[in-house]
XYZ file of C-alpha atoms in Angstrom:
733
model
C -17.845 -52.684 7.232
C -14.955 -50.130 7.369
C -17.475 -47.318 6.935
C -19.299 -48.565 10.014
C -16.118 -48.448 12.106
C -15.387 -44.935 10.822
C -18.849 -43.869 11.886
C -18.264 -45.335 15.351
C -14.943 -43.475 15.641
C -16.648 -40.250 14.647
C -19.395 -40.853 17.232
C -16.812 -41.376 19.993
C -14.858 -38.312 18.854
C -17.991 -36.191 19.001
C -18.007 -36.768 22.754
C -14.228 -36.336 23.353
C -13.740 -35.324 26.999
C -12.769 -31.713 27.582
C -11.484 -29.908 30.694
C -13.680 -27.238 32.290
C -13.877 -23.885 30.481
C -11.588 -22.083 32.941
C -8.942 -24.797 32.514
C -9.139 -24.466 28.726
C -8.266 -20.785 29.031
C -5.486 -21.468 31.550
C -3.841 -23.995 29.255
C -3.974 -21.673 26.263
C -2.515 -18.750 28.176
C 0.133 -20.923 29.813
C 1.591 -21.675 26.394
C 1.300 -18.064 25.247
C -1.297 -18.870 22.612
C -3.893 -16.324 21.551
C -7.525 -16.841 20.703
C -6.679 -15.955 17.101
C -4.025 -18.682 16.872
C -6.322 -21.381 18.162
C -9.235 -20.172 16.041
C -7.196 -20.096 12.845
C -5.759 -23.567 13.467
C -9.212 -25.040 14.033
C -10.770 -22.994 11.224
C -13.312 -21.211 13.437
C -13.886 -17.628 14.487
C -12.070 -16.018 17.398
C -15.371 -15.468 19.184
C -16.116 -19.203 18.928
C -12.989 -20.141 20.891
C -13.787 -17.426 23.418
C -17.252 -18.927 23.886
C -15.705 -22.377 24.475
C -13.478 -20.887 27.194
C -16.320 -19.018 28.868
C -18.631 -22.032 28.817
C -21.269 -20.328 26.671
C -20.993 -23.026 24.018
C -19.296 -26.398 23.601
C -17.151 -27.519 20.655
C -18.919 -29.639 18.064
C -17.548 -31.929 15.357
C -15.380 -31.690 13.390
C -13.461 -29.291 15.653
C -14.118 -31.049 18.962
C -11.612 -33.875 18.570
C -8.613 -31.746 17.451
C -9.459 -29.164 20.139
C -9.498 -31.903 22.765
C -6.176 -33.180 21.421
C -4.653 -29.704 21.690
C -5.780 -29.309 25.290
C -4.499 -32.777 26.144
C -1.055 -31.923 24.796
C -1.012 -28.625 26.671
C -2.102 -30.341 29.886
C 0.993 -32.556 29.671
C 3.182 -29.472 29.424
C 1.312 -27.473 32.065
C -0.277 -29.747 34.683
C -3.038 -28.299 36.779
C -1.671 -26.701 39.970
C -3.775 -29.107 42.037
C -1.954 -31.981 40.340
C 1.539 -30.740 41.281
C 3.185 -31.582 44.554
C 1.991 -29.172 47.213
C -0.294 -27.509 44.643
C 2.301 -24.854 43.677
C 3.812 -24.376 40.248
C 7.573 -23.672 40.437
C 8.646 -20.253 39.157
C 10.468 -19.959 35.864
C 14.167 -19.073 36.084
C 15.042 -15.478 35.209
C 16.571 -14.638 31.886
C 18.764 -11.708 30.901
C 16.973 -11.018 27.624
C 13.531 -11.753 26.201
C 13.425 -15.375 25.199
C 11.761 -16.453 21.995
C 11.135 -19.524 19.920
C 10.001 -19.708 16.299
C 6.809 -21.581 15.510
C 5.798 -22.400 11.938
C 2.688 -20.672 10.601
C 0.772 -23.955 10.375
C 2.151 -25.599 13.492
C 0.986 -29.086 14.480
C -1.305 -29.385 17.419
C 1.476 -30.826 19.541
C 3.333 -27.639 20.464
C 7.027 -27.397 21.387
C 8.037 -26.908 24.973
C 8.051 -23.265 26.068
C 11.067 -21.125 26.771
C 10.806 -19.450 30.178
C 10.550 -15.678 30.342
C 11.759 -13.381 33.118
C 9.549 -13.621 36.187
C 8.303 -10.153 36.986
C 6.496 -11.299 40.121
C 5.889 -14.448 42.151
C 3.729 -16.842 40.138
C 0.053 -17.152 40.873
C -0.891 -20.445 42.549
C -3.692 -20.832 40.032
C -1.773 -20.251 36.803
C 1.578 -21.219 35.414
C 3.852 -18.386 34.268
C 3.479 -17.326 30.635
C 6.496 -18.028 28.453
C 7.631 -15.582 25.778
C 7.298 -16.708 22.206
C 8.190 -15.523 18.777
C 5.261 -17.038 16.992
C 3.664 -16.732 13.596
C 0.172 -15.745 14.691
C -2.536 -17.036 12.360
C -4.477 -13.819 12.849
C -1.497 -12.068 11.344
C -0.630 -14.765 8.867
C 0.168 -12.146 6.280
C 2.871 -10.898 8.619
C 4.696 -14.139 8.037
C 4.810 -13.491 4.314
C 7.876 -12.317 2.499
C 6.617 -8.739 2.422
C 6.573 -8.490 6.216
C 9.954 -7.742 7.803
C 11.053 -10.196 10.463
C 13.263 -9.378 13.452
C 16.965 -9.622 12.734
C 17.306 -12.580 15.090
C 20.545 -11.462 16.752
C 22.456 -8.360 17.717
C 21.475 -5.210 19.531
C 18.141 -4.955 17.706
C 17.308 -8.616 17.339
C 13.617 -8.065 18.088
C 13.029 -5.460 15.402
C 12.341 -1.715 15.460
C 9.196 -1.610 17.575
C 6.740 -3.344 19.844
C 2.983 -2.849 20.197
C 2.145 -3.397 23.867
C -1.204 -4.787 24.950
C -2.490 -5.889 28.344
C -4.958 -8.672 29.045
C -7.549 -8.969 31.758
C -4.900 -10.282 34.177
C -2.884 -7.082 33.522
C -0.128 -9.071 31.884
C 1.533 -7.120 29.071
C 2.531 -8.661 25.753
C 4.740 -7.006 23.167
C 3.783 -7.657 19.544
C 6.681 -7.162 17.177
C 7.412 -7.533 13.490
C 7.350 -10.905 11.785
C 4.850 -12.278 14.316
C 7.099 -11.739 17.362
C 5.530 -12.024 20.826
C 7.351 -10.997 23.997
C 6.351 -11.021 27.632
C 6.888 -7.546 29.091
C 7.805 -7.760 32.786
C 7.808 -3.995 33.479
C 5.131 -2.842 35.906
C 5.561 0.944 35.580
C 6.395 3.343 32.785
C 9.920 4.098 34.086
C 10.570 0.355 34.374
C 9.201 -0.125 30.852
C 11.631 2.431 29.438
C 14.522 0.788 31.308
C 13.490 -2.640 30.022
C 13.179 -1.397 26.446
C 16.753 -0.119 26.504
C 18.408 -2.816 28.616
C 16.677 -6.063 27.693
C 14.173 -5.794 24.857
C 16.755 -5.483 22.059
C 14.430 -3.231 20.089
C 15.585 -0.517 17.697
C 16.979 -0.124 14.195
C 20.332 0.498 12.586
C 21.130 3.995 11.334
C 20.285 4.841 7.735
C 23.589 6.617 7.098
C 27.082 5.859 8.331
C 27.278 9.290 9.989
C 23.765 9.128 11.416
C 22.224 7.701 14.578
C 20.454 4.427 15.287
C 16.683 4.633 15.568
C 15.341 4.645 19.108
C 13.085 1.805 20.261
C 9.432 2.533 19.535
C 6.827 1.314 22.017
C 3.205 1.583 20.887
C 0.767 1.443 23.797
C -2.779 0.233 23.271
C -5.561 1.612 25.457
C -5.287 -1.478 27.680
C -1.535 -0.998 28.025
C -2.089 2.648 28.939
C -4.295 1.537 31.791
C -1.633 -0.925 32.938
C 0.933 1.858 33.172
C -1.246 4.479 34.830
C -2.093 6.453 31.715
C -5.613 7.386 30.586
C -7.041 5.404 27.689
C -7.986 8.706 26.024
C -7.089 12.339 26.577
C -9.610 14.776 27.967
C -10.730 17.692 25.813
C -8.343 20.000 27.669
C -5.435 17.545 27.329
C -6.205 16.992 23.658
C -6.150 20.742 23.089
C -2.783 21.000 24.849
C -1.525 17.902 23.062
C -0.190 16.317 26.243
C -0.821 15.315 29.840
C -0.451 18.065 32.450
C 3.005 18.458 33.976
C 1.830 17.323 37.380
C 0.484 13.944 36.223
C 1.580 11.088 38.480
C 3.223 9.142 35.649
C 5.326 12.171 34.679
C 6.409 12.490 38.306
C 7.418 8.826 38.305
C 9.565 9.402 35.227
C 11.193 12.454 36.770
C 12.002 10.618 40.011
C 13.633 7.871 37.952
C 15.842 10.418 36.190
C 13.995 10.442 32.871
C 13.179 13.561 30.884
C 10.577 14.450 28.254
C 11.116 16.654 25.231
C 9.295 19.956 24.845
C 6.219 18.238 23.428
C 5.758 16.452 26.782
C 3.869 13.219 27.353
C 1.472 13.313 24.436
C 0.399 11.055 21.567
C 4.050 10.876 20.483
C 6.483 11.216 23.369
C 10.242 10.884 23.615
C 11.586 9.744 26.986
C 15.325 10.181 27.406
C 18.328 10.731 29.645
C 21.176 13.051 28.648
C 23.918 11.305 26.697
C 26.595 9.964 29.037
C 29.781 8.308 27.883
C 28.619 8.551 24.282
C 25.634 6.327 25.059
C 22.237 7.468 23.839
C 19.296 6.545 26.082
C 15.995 7.363 24.437
C 12.679 5.577 23.888
C 9.864 6.743 21.623
C 6.262 6.233 22.758
C 3.231 6.165 20.460
C -0.318 6.069 21.847
C -2.918 5.449 19.121
C -5.894 5.971 21.426
C -4.616 9.517 21.953
C -4.881 10.119 18.186
C -1.201 9.496 17.474
C -2.059 7.858 14.154
C -3.876 10.512 12.134
C -6.471 8.823 9.937
C -5.522 11.079 7.019
C -2.184 9.259 6.855
C -2.806 6.005 8.727
C -6.427 5.252 7.882
C -7.932 2.785 10.336
C -4.557 1.695 11.768
C -5.506 2.805 15.287
C -8.383 0.297 15.257
C -6.256 -2.705 14.276
C -5.485 -5.600 16.574
C -1.994 -5.357 18.136
C -0.372 -7.921 15.836
C -1.834 -6.256 12.756
C -0.740 -2.811 13.923
C 2.755 -4.157 14.572
C 2.815 -5.423 11.020
C 1.707 -2.099 9.511
C 4.159 -0.011 11.537
C 6.871 -2.624 11.062
C 6.635 -2.568 7.277
C 6.732 1.239 7.357
C 9.733 1.185 9.712
C 11.553 -1.314 7.522
C 10.922 0.533 4.259
C 10.874 4.167 5.398
C 12.049 4.630 8.989
C 10.847 3.968 12.515
C 7.999 6.482 12.960
C 8.859 9.335 15.309
C 5.661 11.354 15.051
C 3.105 12.209 12.420
C 3.862 11.222 8.842
C 4.969 14.816 8.256
C 7.381 14.730 11.194
C 8.729 11.370 10.058
C 9.159 12.722 6.527
C 11.216 15.633 7.826
C 13.267 13.459 10.189
C 14.006 11.099 7.317
C 15.764 13.924 5.481
C 18.208 14.344 8.355
C 18.582 10.606 8.946
C 19.650 10.098 5.327
C 21.757 13.265 5.124
C 23.214 13.910 8.609
C 24.649 17.373 9.305
C 27.879 16.156 10.908
C 30.465 13.414 10.576
C 33.551 12.202 12.416
C 36.697 14.038 11.392
C 40.017 12.472 10.555
C 42.137 11.711 13.674
C 44.023 14.707 15.027
C 47.611 14.605 16.229
C 46.461 12.846 19.398
C 44.501 10.269 17.434
C 41.124 11.711 18.468
C 38.215 12.315 16.120
C 35.867 15.277 16.363
C 32.459 16.176 14.990
C 32.646 18.284 11.848
C 30.250 19.606 9.218
C 29.297 17.059 6.588
C 29.417 18.476 3.042
C 26.122 18.218 1.168
C 23.975 18.553 4.288
C 22.033 21.487 5.713
C 24.392 21.844 8.656
C 23.459 22.222 12.305
C 22.442 25.884 12.395
C 19.205 27.395 11.061
C 19.369 29.755 8.092
C 17.131 32.793 7.779
C 15.109 32.978 4.561
C 15.195 35.857 2.149
C 12.439 38.396 2.954
C 10.464 37.327 -0.115
C 10.658 33.667 1.015
C 9.521 34.278 4.596
C 5.935 33.566 5.514
C 3.815 36.238 7.177
C 4.776 36.827 10.792
C 8.417 35.763 10.395
C 10.940 37.883 12.356
C 12.641 39.089 9.151
C 9.336 40.819 8.317
C 8.874 42.398 11.739
C 9.374 45.876 10.216
C 6.208 45.588 8.100
C 2.890 46.995 9.337
C 0.863 44.334 11.129
C -1.912 44.049 8.558
C 0.219 44.624 5.486
C -0.738 42.359 2.577
C 2.274 41.414 0.477
C 1.787 41.375 -3.281
C 3.453 39.026 -5.785
C 6.315 41.521 -6.157
C 6.992 41.175 -2.406
C 6.337 37.531 -1.725
C 7.377 34.210 -3.260
C 4.178 32.244 -3.789
C 4.990 28.806 -5.168
C 2.026 26.527 -4.521
C 0.331 23.556 -6.180
C -2.314 24.014 -8.864
C -5.948 24.806 -8.079
C -7.304 25.774 -11.505
C -10.454 25.122 -13.503
C -12.243 26.534 -16.546
C -15.623 26.227 -18.266
C -16.289 23.469 -20.779
C -16.192 24.360 -24.458
C -19.145 23.450 -26.682
C -17.165 20.554 -28.161
C -16.303 19.229 -24.703
C -19.959 19.329 -23.656
C -20.682 16.866 -26.456
C -18.309 14.268 -25.013
C -19.919 11.937 -22.456
C -17.162 11.374 -19.915
C -14.836 13.220 -17.564
C -11.661 11.239 -16.847
C -9.257 12.116 -14.051
C -5.597 11.093 -14.107
C -3.351 11.462 -11.081
C 0.447 11.694 -10.913
C 2.044 9.132 -8.602
C 4.077 10.633 -5.762
C 4.229 13.947 -7.618
C 6.139 15.888 -4.953
C 8.550 13.004 -4.517
C 9.265 12.924 -8.235
C 9.761 16.706 -8.135
C 12.238 16.362 -5.270
C 14.356 13.961 -7.288
C 17.237 15.892 -8.811
C 16.175 19.214 -7.274
C 19.178 21.487 -6.727
C 18.654 23.443 -3.501
C 20.661 25.761 -1.302
C 22.519 24.078 1.520
C 23.892 25.594 4.721
C 24.654 29.216 3.743
C 22.248 32.183 3.816
C 21.059 33.580 0.470
C 22.937 36.367 -1.290
C 21.095 39.403 -2.660
C 21.919 40.603 -6.172
C 20.370 43.254 -8.457
C 19.860 42.973 -12.217
C 21.265 39.438 -12.267
C 21.688 37.291 -15.341
C 19.379 34.326 -14.844
C 21.205 31.028 -14.318
C 18.950 27.919 -14.208
C 21.680 26.028 -12.339
C 21.603 28.383 -9.341
C 18.821 27.824 -6.774
C 17.155 30.938 -5.475
C 14.263 33.355 -5.787
C 13.999 35.762 -8.721
C 11.934 38.922 -9.187
C 10.984 38.844 -12.863
C 8.101 39.755 -15.146
C 6.720 36.686 -16.951
C 3.461 38.246 -18.148
C 4.808 38.328 -21.720
C 4.858 34.531 -22.045
C 2.144 33.582 -24.551
C 0.850 30.043 -24.065
C -0.671 30.166 -27.532
C 2.777 29.850 -29.029
C 5.427 27.955 -27.092
C 8.272 25.570 -27.637
C 7.479 21.898 -27.038
C 10.494 19.599 -27.229
C 12.413 22.620 -28.616
C 9.929 23.030 -31.498
C 7.559 26.006 -31.755
C 3.879 24.984 -31.522
C 0.612 26.881 -31.804
C -1.874 25.999 -29.064
C -5.209 27.165 -27.662
C -3.501 29.137 -24.927
C -6.740 30.025 -23.170
C -7.437 26.358 -22.509
C -4.214 25.816 -20.555
C -3.450 27.141 -17.065
C -0.513 29.461 -16.670
C 2.519 27.562 -15.314
C 3.548 30.608 -13.282
C 0.692 30.875 -10.764
C -1.129 28.257 -8.691
C -4.467 29.702 -9.803
C -3.469 29.270 -13.446
C -4.105 32.970 -14.098
C -1.628 34.859 -16.266
C 0.698 37.031 -14.144
C 0.121 40.768 -14.413
C 3.636 42.020 -13.757
C 6.860 41.339 -11.859
C 6.631 38.612 -9.228
C 8.953 36.395 -7.232
C 9.554 32.896 -8.582
C 11.752 29.954 -7.658
C 14.457 28.954 -10.125
C 12.519 26.054 -11.778
C 9.597 28.350 -12.679
C 11.825 30.911 -14.372
C 13.782 28.144 -16.111
C 10.510 26.811 -17.544
C 9.703 30.204 -19.072
C 13.049 29.975 -20.873
C 12.250 26.397 -21.931
C 8.971 27.615 -23.477
C 11.044 29.912 -25.689
C 10.928 33.284 -23.933
C 13.623 35.618 -22.634
C 13.669 36.636 -18.993
C 15.226 39.684 -17.335
C 15.194 39.478 -13.510
C 15.225 42.749 -11.585
C 16.766 41.247 -8.462
C 17.329 37.875 -6.852
C 18.276 36.021 -3.697
C 20.590 33.216 -4.784
C 22.356 30.326 -3.070
C 25.633 29.448 -4.780
C 26.405 26.735 -2.213
C 23.980 24.102 -3.403
C 23.409 20.399 -3.915
C 20.846 17.655 -4.462
C 19.975 17.314 -0.793
C 16.718 15.408 -1.355
C 17.907 12.709 -3.769
C 18.449 10.029 -1.108
C 15.166 10.960 0.559
C 13.297 10.544 -2.709
C 14.969 7.234 -3.505
C 14.053 5.680 -0.156
C 10.429 6.799 -0.363
C 10.245 5.836 -4.016
C 11.509 2.341 -3.218
C 9.044 2.038 -0.323
C 6.160 3.087 -2.563
C 7.073 0.801 -5.458
C 7.758 -2.195 -3.196
C 4.422 -1.799 -1.411
C 2.563 -1.431 -4.706
C 4.274 -4.618 -5.933
C 3.067 -6.422 -2.802
C -0.428 -5.258 -3.738
C -0.048 -6.764 -7.197
C 0.903 -3.643 -9.169
C 4.419 -3.928 -10.551
C 6.598 -1.726 -12.711
C 6.785 -1.924 -16.505
C 3.271 -3.296 -16.967
C 1.609 -2.519 -20.322
C -1.057 0.193 -19.948
C -4.050 -2.161 -20.119
C -2.533 -4.618 -17.636
C -1.574 -1.753 -15.338
C -5.155 -0.471 -15.256
C -6.383 -4.014 -14.620
C -3.914 -4.492 -11.765
C -4.986 -1.178 -10.221
C -8.612 -2.277 -10.030
C -9.248 -2.825 -6.313
C -5.553 -3.115 -5.500
C -5.840 -1.921 -1.882
C -8.467 -4.532 -1.129
C -5.917 -7.295 -1.722
C -4.226 -6.405 1.557
C -5.855 -3.554 3.493
C -2.971 -3.399 5.954
C -0.462 -2.763 3.193
C -2.935 -0.235 1.794
C -2.449 1.672 5.043
C 1.325 1.544 4.614
C 0.990 2.868 1.065
C -1.097 5.852 2.163
C 1.364 6.555 4.982
C 4.258 6.589 2.511
C 2.420 9.060 0.268
C 1.589 11.313 3.198
C 5.204 11.129 4.358
C 6.228 12.676 1.052
C 3.606 15.438 1.123
C 3.931 16.083 4.836
C 7.726 16.119 4.790
C 7.780 18.770 2.055
C 5.097 20.776 3.850
C 7.008 20.610 7.129
C 9.876 22.555 5.531
C 7.671 25.626 6.044
C 5.966 24.819 9.348
C 3.899 27.719 10.597
C 3.602 29.009 14.140
C 1.173 27.080 16.307
C -0.408 27.867 19.636
C -2.311 30.824 21.005
C 0.655 32.566 22.636
C 2.556 33.430 19.485
C 2.794 37.051 18.358
C 3.656 37.982 14.730
C 7.270 39.071 14.467
C 8.438 36.662 17.164
C 10.294 33.440 16.436
C 8.516 30.118 16.924
C 10.186 26.768 17.755
C 10.283 25.419 14.195
C 12.570 28.268 13.133
C 15.368 26.786 15.242
C 15.626 23.788 12.885
C 18.110 23.712 10.007
C 15.289 22.002 8.113
C 12.991 25.038 8.327
C 13.584 25.884 4.693
C 10.674 27.463 2.787
C 12.962 27.947 -0.203
C 13.441 24.171 -0.549
C 9.699 23.639 -0.289
C 9.158 26.308 -2.960
C 11.662 24.615 -5.272
C 9.956 21.227 -4.988
C 6.446 22.612 -5.493
C 7.637 24.734 -8.407
C 9.121 21.652 -10.069
C 5.923 19.661 -9.460
C 3.721 22.371 -11.015
C 6.084 22.853 -13.966
C 6.250 19.076 -14.519
C 2.451 18.981 -14.613
C 2.264 21.846 -17.106
C 4.948 20.331 -19.324
C 2.998 17.080 -19.604
C -0.296 18.855 -20.298
C 1.351 21.007 -22.969
C 2.958 18.006 -24.672
C -0.407 16.206 -24.753
C -2.174 19.285 -26.130
C 0.418 19.775 -28.850
C 0.145 16.143 -29.983
C -3.597 15.477 -29.619
C -5.450 18.769 -29.203
C -6.698 17.650 -25.764
C -6.708 20.253 -23.015
C -7.331 19.849 -19.285
C -10.614 21.031 -17.869
C -9.429 21.236 -14.259
C -6.221 20.661 -12.325
C -5.931 20.126 -8.592
C -2.323 19.689 -7.456
C -1.313 16.443 -9.190
C -4.712 15.500 -10.703
C -5.929 16.635 -14.147
C -9.416 16.125 -15.612
C -10.106 15.701 -19.339
C -13.274 15.122 -21.340
C -13.288 11.915 -23.402
C -15.464 9.688 -25.552
C -14.821 6.739 -23.230
C -14.430 6.249 -19.456
C -10.884 4.894 -19.585
C -7.598 6.847 -19.294
C -6.657 5.167 -22.573
C -9.452 7.256 -24.108
C -7.407 10.321 -23.136
C -3.810 9.161 -23.499
C -2.845 7.850 -26.942
C -0.766 4.666 -27.041
C 0.449 3.001 -30.219
C 0.791 -0.738 -30.868
C 4.274 -0.719 -29.354
C 2.948 0.666 -26.078
C 4.472 4.116 -26.620
C 2.694 7.380 -25.993
C 3.360 11.092 -26.552
C 6.955 11.864 -25.500
C 7.101 14.137 -22.484
C 3.407 13.684 -21.683
C 1.496 11.519 -19.227
C 2.359 7.811 -19.068
C 0.373 5.148 -17.229
C 2.398 3.225 -14.687
C 3.286 2.785 -11.043
C 6.585 4.685 -10.896
C 6.630 8.183 -9.361
C 5.929 10.774 -12.040
C 3.765 8.362 -14.032
C -0.020 8.467 -13.720
C -2.918 6.302 -12.631
C -6.671 6.518 -13.090
C -8.157 8.874 -10.510
C -11.810 8.456 -11.454
C -14.456 8.882 -14.155
C -17.776 10.752 -14.043
C -20.395 11.796 -16.594
C -20.112 15.206 -18.224
C -23.679 15.852 -17.098
C -22.540 15.251 -13.529
C -19.782 17.829 -14.036
C -22.176 20.388 -15.450
C -24.472 19.831 -12.484
C -21.674 20.358 -9.977
C -20.552 23.540 -11.715
C -24.106 24.923 -11.675
C -24.693 23.895 -8.063
C -21.570 25.560 -6.713
C -21.949 28.602 -8.949
C -25.413 29.135 -7.451
C -23.775 29.068 -4.025
C -21.187 31.613 -5.110
C -18.363 29.071 -5.155
C -15.782 28.215 -7.754
C -15.863 24.494 -8.521
C -12.780 22.483 -9.376
C -13.977 19.143 -10.758
C -10.559 17.581 -10.115
C -11.401 17.777 -6.421
C -14.480 15.578 -6.796
C -13.671 13.327 -9.748
C -12.600 10.369 -7.621
C -15.872 9.734 -5.807
C -18.292 12.120 -7.489
C -19.383 13.403 -4.089
C -19.352 17.085 -3.187
C -19.116 17.267 0.591
C -19.438 20.176 2.976
C -15.719 19.924 3.670
C -14.941 20.193 -0.053
C -17.067 23.286 -0.459
C -15.533 25.004 2.532
C -18.624 24.836 4.759
C-alpha cells in the first residue's frame, strides 16, 4: 500500500506548478545565482536550465520537484514586482564596500537571505536588484578545494588579488574572484571601474618582500565586459600590430579627463592605469584583456577560452603561488625577480628621525649596467663602432645557448628497437639556483687573468684541447667514446676550434673534467651574489605544489613516479594550465634578461627601451644557460661512464637514448634500493630531476632522419620525440 502512495506522490510531483520562464530567470538572477550553480545542484547541464528559462523545454522528473521548490523559496525572498505595493521594488541601501556572504559548495535549496550591494542606478521596475555574493559556484567546484586560494576575508585585500569581469545581457557586470568569490561591479565606465577597484573592491596582494611593493589590483575583462566599458571585443589588424588602441580612442580620452595615465605600452592586452604617487599612496590598476591575446597560448594554453569563474581560478592559483600576473609569463618572470629582491630599502632614521630610500645590498640596484662588449648582443650601443654588417666570431662574442645537437646512430644502436626521451624538470630554474652573478657594478676588464671559478664574468680562453674521450667523472679519470658525446662548450655540441668567450660555469666545468685553462682576457664582476635564489625557490615551490595537486608528489619511487605521471594533466586541466604557465615563467624570465629591440623604428647602435632596466643583464642569462648546459653534460657523462649509454640527440633539456624497452627505466639503471648512477639522471618531480618525454620506434627515427636529410635539413630527434610528429613549424617552413 505504501508503494501506491509513493507512486501517487511522484505523479503529483511530476506536475509541480512552475512560474513562467521569464519569472524563473528573474528569480535566479535576483539571488545572484548562475546557470551553472542551478545546473550542478539539480545534476543537469547548464544548457538544460537555460532551456527551462527560455521556455524551449519544461523540467521533467526527477528534477521538476526540487526545481519548483527552489523557485518557490526564491519567490518568497523576491516577490514579483506586481505583487508588491505600488508594483515597485524598493532599492537596496548603499554599502561602502562590496558585500559578500559565503555559501557552502552543496548548499540546500533554501538559500540564505541576500546581502544588498551598492546600487549603481535606480532599480528596474521589472527586476529586483542583484545582491553581491561570495559563493562556491558548482561550475567551479574545484575552486573550492584546498588547492584553490580563497580571498583573505578581511583587510585591504580581502577579496583576493584579482577579479575576472563579465557582463550579462542586461549589461550588469559581475566580478569573479578567487575561491568562488562573486561581486557586483557598479562601475559604468572604465575610469569609474579603476576608481572602484582602488577605493571599494579591496583587491590586490601583499608584497613579496618587506622592502617591496604591494601588487596592484588585476582586473581581467572578458569580451562582454569590454563591450560594457566601450572597448572592442577584439583588436583590429592594425591595432594588433601596434599592440594597443590608438591614442585618440574615446576610452583613452575618458581616462585622461579623469586624471588617469597609461604607461608607454598604452591601452593594450596588458595595460597599467595609474596616477602619480601622491602622499606616498600608490594608485595603479592592472588590466588584462584575454580576447586581445593577453594570454599567449604558448604559456596559458586554452585559458582565454575558459568561463570567467574558471579563469579566475587559474589566474588566482598562479597569483597565489607565483605573483599577480603583470604581463606575459616572461614579463611576470622578470618582475618577480625585482619583487623578491627589491633594489632599495628604507634607511635607518637620520638625526631628524626621518628614513630615506637607500640601495639594498644583494640587489641589482636602480640603474642599468652596460654589458661587456663580448656580452652585448648585435646592435647594442657599446658595439656602435663596428661595421654594420660585421659578423662577430666566437673570439668576439659570448655565445652561451642551450643545446641543439644530434648525431647519427651507430650500428649497435640501430639494432635496439626504441628511442626514449627524458626531460629535465624546470632545467633553467634548477640552473638559476645557487648561481653567483654580478650585481650592481659594471664589469672590470683584465688581461691574462688567473681563472677563479668563484668570480662571475666572461673569459676568453681556448678549450679546444679538452678531450671528451678521457675526462674526470666524480674526480676519477674515465675513458669514454668521446665522439658520441656533445661538447659541453658549444650549443651545437661541436668541439671548439680556438679561443672563445665563455661564462664562468663553462670554464669551471673544463677544470672539473681535469684540464688546465689559461684565459687571455676577461670581464669580471667582483661584486656578486646569488641574486636568483629566492626567485628559484618561489617558482620551484609553485611547480612542486601544482604537481602535487595533480597527483605527482616528491620522493616517489621511480615506478610509482612514472605511473603518477601517466595522464597527470588530465586530472585537472585548469591546474595543468597553471603548471605550464609556471614553466614558461622560468624560461621567459631568463630570456627577458636579454630582451632584444622590437619595432620597426629601431636603428642598430641606438638604445632601445629594455636597456633602461637594471634587469637587462645578458651576463646573468648567459650564466644560467651555461649552468643548465653544463648540468646536462655532467649527467650524460656520468651515465656514459657507468653504463656505456650515450645520447643520440639533445635539445635544450631533453635527451634521447636508444633502449631495448620503451620505458625510461630501460635507460636509467636503478638498483633494488631505488638508487641510480650518482651524478646522473634521476626520475622524479623536483627541478633538476627528469621525467619521461616520449618514446618512438628506432625505425621512426631513421625515417625522420632520412626525410629531413632529403630536404637538406638537419634533424634533431629530441625535438619530435614527444609526439612523433614532424610539423612544418619544426622544420622551419
